[in-house]
Amino acid sequence: MDSISDRPQSIRESILTRLPVRDAVRTIVLSSKWGMYSDRPVVENRIVKFITHALFLHQGPVHKFQLSTSYLHCFPDIDQWMLFLSRSDIKELVLELGEGEWFRLICLELFRCKFDPPPAFKGFLCLRSPSLHQVLVAPEVIESLISSCPLLESLALSYFDSLALNICAPNLKCLCLEGEFTDICLENTPLLVVMSVSMYMNDDIAEYFEQSWSCNFIKFLGGVPLLERLVVHIYFAKYLSIGDYPGTLAITYSRLKIIELYQVSFEDTKEIRVVLCLITNSPHLKEFRISGSSTTVAAVEVPDLGFWAEECPEDCTFKQLKVVKMTDMSGVPHEMEFLKFLLANSPVLETLCITPCVYVMDGILNMLVQLVRFRSASAEAEITFTQDETPSEEGGWPLLPFDERSFCKTVFLATRLTMNLCPQKLSTFRSNHNAHVLTKTNLSSGLERIKY
């Protein structure tokens, strides 16, 4: 007597999920009692449950996964299967679902592979979030993929070479680009909220940029009124600065609250103009980060500082700006003028963190002297001057070739200047280096303390 076959359906299913897949299928086929019900919804649920258990109990890689059935139309479990397979070293994936209906692919992530769709490829009509990283694909295929996804909300492309990209995605909300781009145009992206761009540049691309007359700033940022966060990495500030400067922008970034601009050249007034254009047209800016890429050779040159009187709006006030972090600062004149501009026009500023470039240690004293002379519109601002933002493994600040006596002299002079020139403007001035810390919480009372 077959006592196992007479067990409840849930027990038989539990036994099946513990068998090798091939044996489980043979058991279902050969025994009517171990098979599925004829009612379609019941069959669909049984199939989904069986596949889910079989996959999640499997140990080791899954090199090939093929599913061909007319029962499954669209189940949330399929998304879980795809996620599981993407982490299981899958090499071949075949899905044949439904009766004449398309499988509703929502998320697609490809890493280090080749994407070569057939000529009749019409895109993924339900795709919302494609991510292509180090993928070998023709440029026209990328644009076709983007334009054929009407529901596209998030797009990530990285490690592409010499790619000219035109993005038309009316529902796009998040964009992340990294690679060598010869051109980028946001043709129709009115709902874009978050954007991060890293642009690498070789000599050919740099020469191509210099010959361009179109305004890249307008071409890229002229149609994103809902932007809330913008992160610009290597060379992209240079890209935005190319072309005829528009003067007054026709767009206000009323929702832009966080701006991060990295490796901005303060010797290039065109790049400075891009920075000013962004922040002065962002009335609700709350956090601003910027890093310089100035060279010590250029730092010796004295530029025309009349640029600031011409370019900075007289009535500009950053009414919500609370956090400013400036890294890799070398103390060049335009950097200091920019810092002066921010301090004078940020009435609610709470934190200003300045990290100088490690290659210009000799200019730290001059930077401090200028810093404490600048007028601050905020009486609550805490100014932190550090050698490096990242602590060492021992918990202190990284060791740098810096003379202890020079450090103490710099700190002492900065403290005296702060007390004498602007005791009401700075509530806290802190300078960190290794174990040397100067903290001054009440400048008017002259409280000074150095800890070793």
Coordinates of C-alpha atoms in Angstrom, one line a residue:
M1 CA 0.0 0.0 0.0
D2 CA 1.3 3.5 -1.0
S3 CA 0.8 5.3 2.3
I4 CA 2.8 8.4 1.1
S5 CA 0.6 9.1 -1.9
D6 CA -2.5 9.3 0.4
R7 CA -0.9 12.1 2.4
P8 CA -2.3 15.6 2.2
Q9 CA -1.3 17.7 -0.8
S10 CA 0.8 20.1 1.3
I11 CA 3.0 17.2 2.5
R12 CA 3.4 15.8 -1.0
E13 CA 4.5 19.2 -2.2
S14 CA 7.0 19.5 0.6
I15 CA 8.5 16.1 -0.4
L16 CA 8.7 17.2 -4.1
T17 CA 10.6 20.3 -3.3
R18 CA 13.2 18.2 -1.5
L19 CA 13.8 15.9 -4.5
P20 CA 16.1 16.8 -7.4
V21 CA 14.2 18.7 -10.0
R22 CA 14.4 15.9 -12.6
D23 CA 13.0 13.3 -10.2
A24 CA 10.3 15.6 -9.0
V25 CA 9.0 16.2 -12.5
R26 CA 9.1 12.5 -13.3
T27 CA 7.1 11.8 -10.1
I28 CA 4.4 14.3 -11.1
V29 CA 4.2 12.9 -14.6
L30 CA 4.0 9.2 -13.6
S31 CA 1.6 9.5 -10.7
S32 CA -1.9 11.0 -10.9
K33 CA -2.0 11.5 -7.2
W34 CA 1.2 13.5 -7.2
G35 CA 0.1 15.6 -10.1
M36 CA -1.5 19.0 -10.2
Y37 CA -5.2 20.0 -10.3
S38 CA -7.0 20.8 -13.5
D39 CA -8.3 24.2 -12.2
R40 CA -6.1 26.8 -13.9
P41 CA -5.6 29.2 -10.9
V42 CA -4.7 26.3 -8.7
V43 CA -2.3 25.0 -11.3
E44 CA -0.7 28.4 -11.6
N45 CA -0.2 28.7 -7.9
R46 CA 1.2 25.2 -7.6
I47 CA 3.7 25.7 -10.4
V48 CA 4.9 29.0 -8.9
K49 CA 5.3 27.5 -5.5
F50 CA 7.2 24.5 -6.8
I51 CA 9.6 26.5 -8.9
T52 CA 10.2 29.0 -6.1
H53 CA 11.0 26.3 -3.6
A54 CA 13.2 24.4 -6.1
L55 CA 15.3 27.5 -6.8
F56 CA 15.7 28.7 -3.3
L57 CA 16.7 25.3 -2.0
H58 CA 19.2 24.8 -4.7
Q59 CA 22.9 25.2 -3.7
G60 CA 25.5 26.2 -6.2
P61 CA 25.4 28.0 -9.6
V62 CA 22.5 27.8 -12.1
H63 CA 24.0 27.9 -15.6
K64 CA 20.8 27.5 -17.5
F65 CA 17.2 28.2 -16.7
Q66 CA 14.4 27.5 -19.2
L67 CA 10.7 27.9 -18.5
S68 CA 8.1 27.2 -21.1
T69 CA 4.5 27.2 -19.9
S70 CA 1.1 28.6 -21.0
Y71 CA -0.2 28.8 -17.4
L72 CA 1.9 31.7 -16.1
H73 CA 0.9 35.2 -17.3
C74 CA 2.4 37.5 -14.7
F75 CA 3.4 36.7 -11.2
P76 CA 5.5 38.8 -8.8
D77 CA 7.4 35.6 -8.0
I78 CA 9.0 35.8 -11.4
D79 CA 10.8 39.0 -10.4
Q80 CA 12.3 37.0 -7.4
W81 CA 13.4 34.2 -9.8
M82 CA 15.2 36.7 -12.0
L83 CA 16.9 38.2 -8.9
F84 CA 18.0 34.8 -7.7
L85 CA 19.3 33.7 -11.1
S86 CA 21.2 37.0 -11.5
R87 CA 23.2 36.0 -8.4
S88 CA 23.7 32.4 -9.5
D89 CA 26.1 32.7 -12.4
I90 CA 23.4 32.3 -14.9
K91 CA 24.6 32.0 -18.5
E92 CA 21.6 31.1 -20.5
L93 CA 18.0 32.2 -19.7
V94 CA 15.0 31.2 -21.8
L95 CA 11.4 32.3 -20.8
E96 CA 8.3 31.4 -22.8
L97 CA 5.3 32.5 -20.8
G98 CA 1.6 32.9 -21.5
E99 CA -0.4 32.4 -24.6
G100 CA 0.6 35.1 -27.0
E101 CA 1.3 37.6 -24.2
W102 CA 4.6 39.3 -23.5
F103 CA 6.5 38.7 -20.4
R104 CA 6.4 42.0 -18.4
L105 CA 10.1 42.6 -17.7
I106 CA 10.3 45.5 -15.2
C107 CA 14.0 45.5 -14.1
L108 CA 17.0 44.5 -16.2
E109 CA 20.6 44.5 -15.0
L110 CA 23.5 43.4 -17.2
F111 CA 27.1 43.3 -16.2
R112 CA 30.2 42.5 -18.4
C113 CA 28.3 40.9 -21.2
K114 CA 27.2 41.4 -24.8
F115 CA 23.7 42.7 -25.6
D116 CA 22.8 42.1 -29.3
P117 CA 19.0 42.0 -29.8
P118 CA 17.6 40.8 -33.1
P119 CA 16.7 43.3 -35.9
A120 CA 13.0 43.0 -35.1
F121 CA 13.5 43.9 -31.5
K122 CA 10.8 46.3 -30.3
G123 CA 12.0 46.9 -26.8
F124 CA 10.6 46.0 -23.4
L125 CA 7.3 47.8 -23.1
C126 CA 7.1 47.4 -19.4
L127 CA 10.7 47.9 -18.5
R128 CA 11.2 50.6 -15.8
S129 CA 14.8 50.2 -14.6
P130 CA 17.6 49.1 -17.0
S131 CA 21.2 49.0 -15.8
L132 CA 24.0 48.3 -18.2
H133 CA 27.6 48.1 -16.8
Q134 CA 30.5 47.2 -19.0
V135 CA 28.2 45.9 -21.7
L136 CA 29.2 45.5 -25.3
V137 CA 26.4 47.1 -27.2
A138 CA 26.0 49.2 -30.3
P139 CA 25.2 52.9 -29.6
E140 CA 22.1 52.9 -31.7
V141 CA 20.8 49.9 -29.7
I142 CA 21.1 51.9 -26.5
E143 CA 19.1 54.8 -27.8
S144 CA 16.6 52.3 -29.3
L145 CA 16.3 50.5 -26.0
I146 CA 15.7 53.8 -24.1
S147 CA 13.1 55.2 -26.6
S148 CA 11.2 51.9 -26.8
C149 CA 10.6 51.8 -23.0
P150 CA 7.7 54.2 -22.4
L151 CA 7.6 53.4 -18.7
L152 CA 11.3 54.0 -18.1
E153 CA 11.9 55.5 -14.6
S154 CA 15.6 54.8 -13.9
L155 CA 18.6 54.4 -16.2
A156 CA 22.2 53.5 -15.3
L157 CA 25.0 53.3 -17.9
S158 CA 28.6 52.9 -17.0
Y159 CA 32.0 52.2 -18.7
F160 CA 31.1 53.1 -22.3
D161 CA 33.6 54.5 -24.8
S162 CA 33.1 57.4 -27.2
L163 CA 29.3 57.3 -26.9
A164 CA 27.0 60.1 -28.1
L165 CA 23.8 59.7 -26.1
N166 CA 20.4 61.3 -26.8
I167 CA 17.9 60.5 -24.1
C168 CA 14.2 60.8 -24.7
A169 CA 12.4 59.4 -21.7
P170 CA 9.4 61.4 -20.5
N171 CA 8.9 59.3 -17.3
L172 CA 12.6 59.1 -16.3
K173 CA 13.3 60.1 -12.7
C174 CA 16.8 58.8 -11.9
L175 CA 19.8 58.9 -14.2
C176 CA 23.3 57.6 -13.6
L177 CA 26.0 57.9 -16.3
E178 CA 29.7 57.0 -16.2
G179 CA 32.1 56.7 -19.1
E180 CA 33.6 58.4 -22.2
F181 CA 30.7 60.4 -23.7
T182 CA 31.3 62.5 -26.8
D183 CA 27.9 64.2 -26.2
I184 CA 24.9 63.9 -24.0
C185 CA 21.5 65.4 -24.7
L186 CA 18.5 65.2 -22.4
E187 CA 15.8 65.8 -25.1
N188 CA 12.7 65.0 -23.1
T189 CA 13.2 64.3 -19.4
P190 CA 10.9 66.7 -17.6
L191 CA 10.4 64.4 -14.5
L192 CA 14.0 63.8 -13.7
V193 CA 14.7 64.0 -10.0
V194 CA 18.1 62.6 -9.3
M195 CA 21.1 62.7 -11.6
S196 CA 24.8 61.6 -11.3
V197 CA 27.3 62.0 -14.1
S198 CA 30.9 61.0 -14.4
M199 CA 32.7 61.8 -17.6
Y200 CA 36.1 60.5 -18.6
M201 CA 37.9 62.4 -21.3
N202 CA 40.7 61.5 -23.7
D203 CA 42.5 63.9 -26.1
D204 CA 40.2 63.3 -29.0
I205 CA 37.1 64.0 -26.9
A206 CA 38.6 67.1 -25.4
E207 CA 39.4 68.4 -28.9
Y208 CA 35.9 67.7 -30.0
F209 CA 34.5 69.5 -27.0
E210 CA 36.6 72.6 -27.7
Q211 CA 35.2 72.8 -31.2
S212 CA 31.5 72.7 -30.1
W213 CA 29.4 75.9 -30.2
S214 CA 26.2 74.7 -28.7
C215 CA 25.5 75.4 -25.0
N216 CA 26.0 72.1 -23.2
F217 CA 24.5 73.6 -20.0
I218 CA 21.2 74.3 -21.7
K219 CA 21.3 71.0 -23.7
F220 CA 21.8 69.0 -20.5
L221 CA 20.2 70.9 -17.7
G222 CA 17.7 73.2 -19.5
G223 CA 14.8 70.8 -19.3
V224 CA 14.9 69.3 -15.8
P225 CA 12.8 71.6 -13.6
L226 CA 12.0 68.9 -11.0
L227 CA 15.6 68.0 -10.2
E228 CA 16.2 67.5 -6.5
R229 CA 19.8 66.1 -6.4
L230 CA 22.7 66.7 -8.8
V231 CA 26.0 64.9 -8.6
V232 CA 28.7 65.9 -11.1
H233 CA 32.0 64.1 -11.1
I234 CA 35.2 64.2 -13.1
Y235 CA 35.3 66.5 -16.2
F236 CA 31.6 67.0 -16.4
A237 CA 31.8 70.6 -15.1
K238 CA 34.1 71.2 -18.0
Y239 CA 31.6 69.7 -20.4
L240 CA 28.8 71.9 -19.0
S241 CA 31.0 75.0 -19.5
I242 CA 31.4 74.5 -23.2
G243 CA 29.4 76.6 -25.6
D244 CA 27.9 80.1 -25.6
Y245 CA 27.0 81.2 -22.1
P246 CA 23.2 81.8 -21.9
G247 CA 23.5 84.7 -19.4
T248 CA 20.2 84.5 -17.6
L249 CA 18.6 81.0 -17.3
A250 CA 15.0 80.5 -18.3
I251 CA 14.7 77.8 -15.7
T252 CA 14.7 77.8 -11.9
Y253 CA 15.6 74.6 -10.0
S254 CA 13.0 75.2 -7.3
R255 CA 13.3 71.6 -5.9
L256 CA 17.1 71.2 -6.1
K257 CA 18.3 70.7 -2.5
I258 CA 21.6 68.9 -2.9
I259 CA 24.4 69.7 -5.3
E260 CA 27.7 67.9 -5.5
L261 CA 30.4 69.1 -7.9
Y262 CA 33.7 67.3 -8.0
Q263 CA 37.0 68.3 -9.6
V264 CA 36.0 71.8 -10.6
S265 CA 38.9 73.9 -12.0
F266 CA 38.9 77.3 -10.3
E267 CA 41.4 78.6 -12.9
D268 CA 38.7 78.3 -15.6
T269 CA 36.1 81.1 -15.3
K270 CA 33.8 79.2 -17.5
E271 CA 33.6 76.3 -15.0
I272 CA 33.1 78.8 -12.2
R273 CA 30.3 80.4 -14.2
V274 CA 28.6 76.9 -14.4
V275 CA 28.8 76.6 -10.6
L276 CA 27.4 80.1 -10.0
C277 CA 24.7 79.5 -12.5
L278 CA 23.6 76.3 -10.7
I279 CA 23.6 77.5 -7.1
T280 CA 22.1 81.0 -7.8
N281 CA 19.2 79.4 -9.6
S282 CA 18.5 76.9 -6.8
P283 CA 16.6 78.9 -4.2
H284 CA 16.0 75.9 -1.9
L285 CA 19.5 74.6 -1.9
K286 CA 20.3 73.0 1.5
E287 CA 23.6 71.1 1.0
F288 CA 26.5 72.0 -1.3
R289 CA 29.7 70.0 -1.8
I290 CA 32.5 70.9 -4.2
S291 CA 36.1 69.8 -4.8
G292 CA 38.8 71.6 -6.7
S293 CA 41.2 70.5 -9.2
S294 CA 43.5 73.5 -9.2
T295 CA 47.3 73.1 -9.8
T296 CA 50.0 74.7 -7.8
V297 CA 51.4 76.3 -11.0
A298 CA 48.2 78.0 -11.8
A299 CA 47.8 79.0 -8.1
V300 CA 50.8 81.3 -8.4
E301 CA 49.1 83.4 -11.2
V302 CA 46.9 86.3 -10.2
P303 CA 43.6 86.4 -12.1
D304 CA 41.3 89.2 -12.7
L305 CA 39.0 89.2 -9.7
G306 CA 36.6 91.7 -11.3
F307 CA 34.9 88.6 -12.6
W308 CA 33.1 88.2 -9.3
A309 CA 31.6 91.7 -9.3
E310 CA 30.3 91.1 -12.8
E311 CA 28.9 87.6 -12.4
C312 CA 27.5 87.5 -8.8
P313 CA 24.0 88.8 -8.4
E314 CA 23.9 91.6 -5.9
D315 CA 20.6 90.4 -4.3
C316 CA 21.6 86.7 -4.1
T317 CA 20.9 85.0 -0.8
F318 CA 21.0 81.3 0.0
K319 CA 18.1 81.3 2.4
Q320 CA 18.2 77.5 3.1
L321 CA 21.8 76.6 2.7
K322 CA 23.0 74.9 5.9
V323 CA 25.9 72.6 4.9
V324 CA 28.9 73.5 2.7
K325 CA 31.8 71.1 2.2
M326 CA 34.8 72.1 0.1
T327 CA 37.6 69.6 -0.5
D328 CA 40.9 69.6 -2.4
M329 CA 41.2 73.4 -2.0
S330 CA 44.5 74.9 -3.0
G331 CA 43.9 78.5 -2.0
V332 CA 43.9 80.0 -5.5
P333 CA 42.3 83.4 -5.6
H334 CA 39.1 82.3 -7.3
E335 CA 38.6 79.6 -4.7
M336 CA 38.9 82.1 -1.9
E337 CA 36.6 84.6 -3.6
F338 CA 34.0 81.8 -4.1
L339 CA 34.3 80.9 -0.4
K340 CA 33.9 84.6 0.5
F341 CA 30.8 84.8 -1.7
L342 CA 29.2 81.8 0.0
L343 CA 29.9 83.0 3.6
A344 CA 28.5 86.5 2.9
N345 CA 25.3 85.2 1.4
S346 CA 24.3 82.2 3.6
P347 CA 22.4 83.6 6.6
V348 CA 21.4 80.1 8.0
L349 CA 24.7 78.3 7.4
E350 CA 25.5 75.8 10.1
T351 CA 28.5 73.9 8.9
L352 CA 31.4 74.9 6.6
C353 CA 34.0 72.1 6.3
I354 CA 37.2 73.0 4.3
T355 CA 39.8 70.3 3.4
P356 CA 42.9 71.6 1.6
C357 CA 44.7 69.7 -1.1
V358 CA 47.6 67.7 0.3
Y359 CA 50.0 69.0 -2.4
V360 CA 49.7 72.7 -1.3
M361 CA 50.5 72.5 2.4
D362 CA 52.6 75.6 2.3
G363 CA 49.5 77.7 1.5
I364 CA 47.5 76.6 4.5
L365 CA 48.5 79.6 6.6
N366 CA 47.5 82.1 3.9
M367 CA 44.1 80.3 3.5
L368 CA 43.4 80.5 7.2
V369 CA 44.4 84.2 7.3
Q370 CA 42.0 85.0 4.5
L371 CA 39.3 82.7 5.9
V372 CA 39.0 84.4 9.2
R373 CA 38.8 87.9 7.6
F374 CA 35.8 87.0 5.5
R375 CA 32.4 88.3 6.7
S376 CA 29.9 85.6 7.6
A377 CA 26.2 86.3 7.3
S378 CA 25.5 83.5 9.8
A379 CA 26.2 83.9 13.5
E380 CA 25.8 80.2 14.1
A381 CA 28.2 78.8 11.5
E382 CA 30.7 76.2 12.6
I383 CA 33.8 76.3 10.4
T384 CA 36.0 73.2 10.4
F385 CA 39.4 73.2 8.7
T386 CA 40.8 69.7 8.3
Q387 CA 43.7 68.0 6.6
D388 CA 41.7 65.0 5.4
E389 CA 38.1 64.0 5.7
T390 CA 38.9 60.3 6.2
P391 CA 40.4 59.3 9.6
S392 CA 43.2 56.7 9.7
E393 CA 42.8 53.2 11.0
E394 CA 44.1 54.3 14.4
G395 CA 41.2 56.7 14.7
G396 CA 43.3 59.9 14.3
W397 CA 43.9 62.1 11.3
P398 CA 46.3 60.8 8.6
L399 CA 50.0 61.6 9.0
L400 CA 51.1 64.2 6.6
P401 CA 54.5 66.0 6.2
F402 CA 53.5 69.0 8.3
D403 CA 55.8 70.7 10.8
E404 CA 54.3 70.8 14.3
R405 CA 55.6 74.2 15.1
S406 CA 54.2 75.6 11.9
F407 CA 50.9 74.0 12.7
C408 CA 50.7 75.6 16.2
K409 CA 51.8 78.9 14.7
T410 CA 49.1 78.7 12.1
V411 CA 46.4 77.8 14.6
F412 CA 47.5 80.5 17.0
L413 CA 47.5 83.2 14.3
A414 CA 44.2 82.1 13.0
T415 CA 42.7 82.2 16.5
R416 CA 44.1 85.7 17.2
L417 CA 42.8 87.0 13.8
T418 CA 39.4 85.5 14.4
M419 CA 39.1 87.0 17.9
N420 CA 40.3 90.4 16.7
L421 CA 38.5 90.8 13.4
C422 CA 35.2 88.9 13.6
P423 CA 34.3 87.6 17.1
Q424 CA 30.6 87.9 16.5
K425 CA 30.5 86.1 13.1
L426 CA 32.0 82.7 13.9
S427 CA 30.6 80.7 16.8
T428 CA 33.1 77.9 16.3
F429 CA 36.4 77.5 14.6
R430 CA 38.1 74.1 14.6
S431 CA 41.3 73.0 13.0
N432 CA 42.2 69.3 13.0
H433 CA 45.5 67.6 12.2
N434 CA 46.6 64.3 13.6
A435 CA 46.2 64.5 17.3
H436 CA 46.4 68.3 17.3
V437 CA 43.0 69.9 17.8
L438 CA 42.1 73.5 18.5
T439 CA 38.6 74.2 19.6
K440 CA 37.3 77.6 20.3
T441 CA 33.6 77.6 21.4
N442 CA 33.5 81.2 22.6
L443 CA 35.7 83.5 20.6
S444 CA 34.6 86.6 22.5
S445 CA 35.9 85.3 25.8
G446 CA 39.2 84.3 24.2
L447 CA 39.0 80.7 25.3
E448 CA 41.8 78.8 23.5
R449 CA 42.9 75.2 24.0
I450 CA 45.3 72.9 22.2
K451 CA 45.2 69.2 22.9
Y452 CA 48.1 66.9 22.2

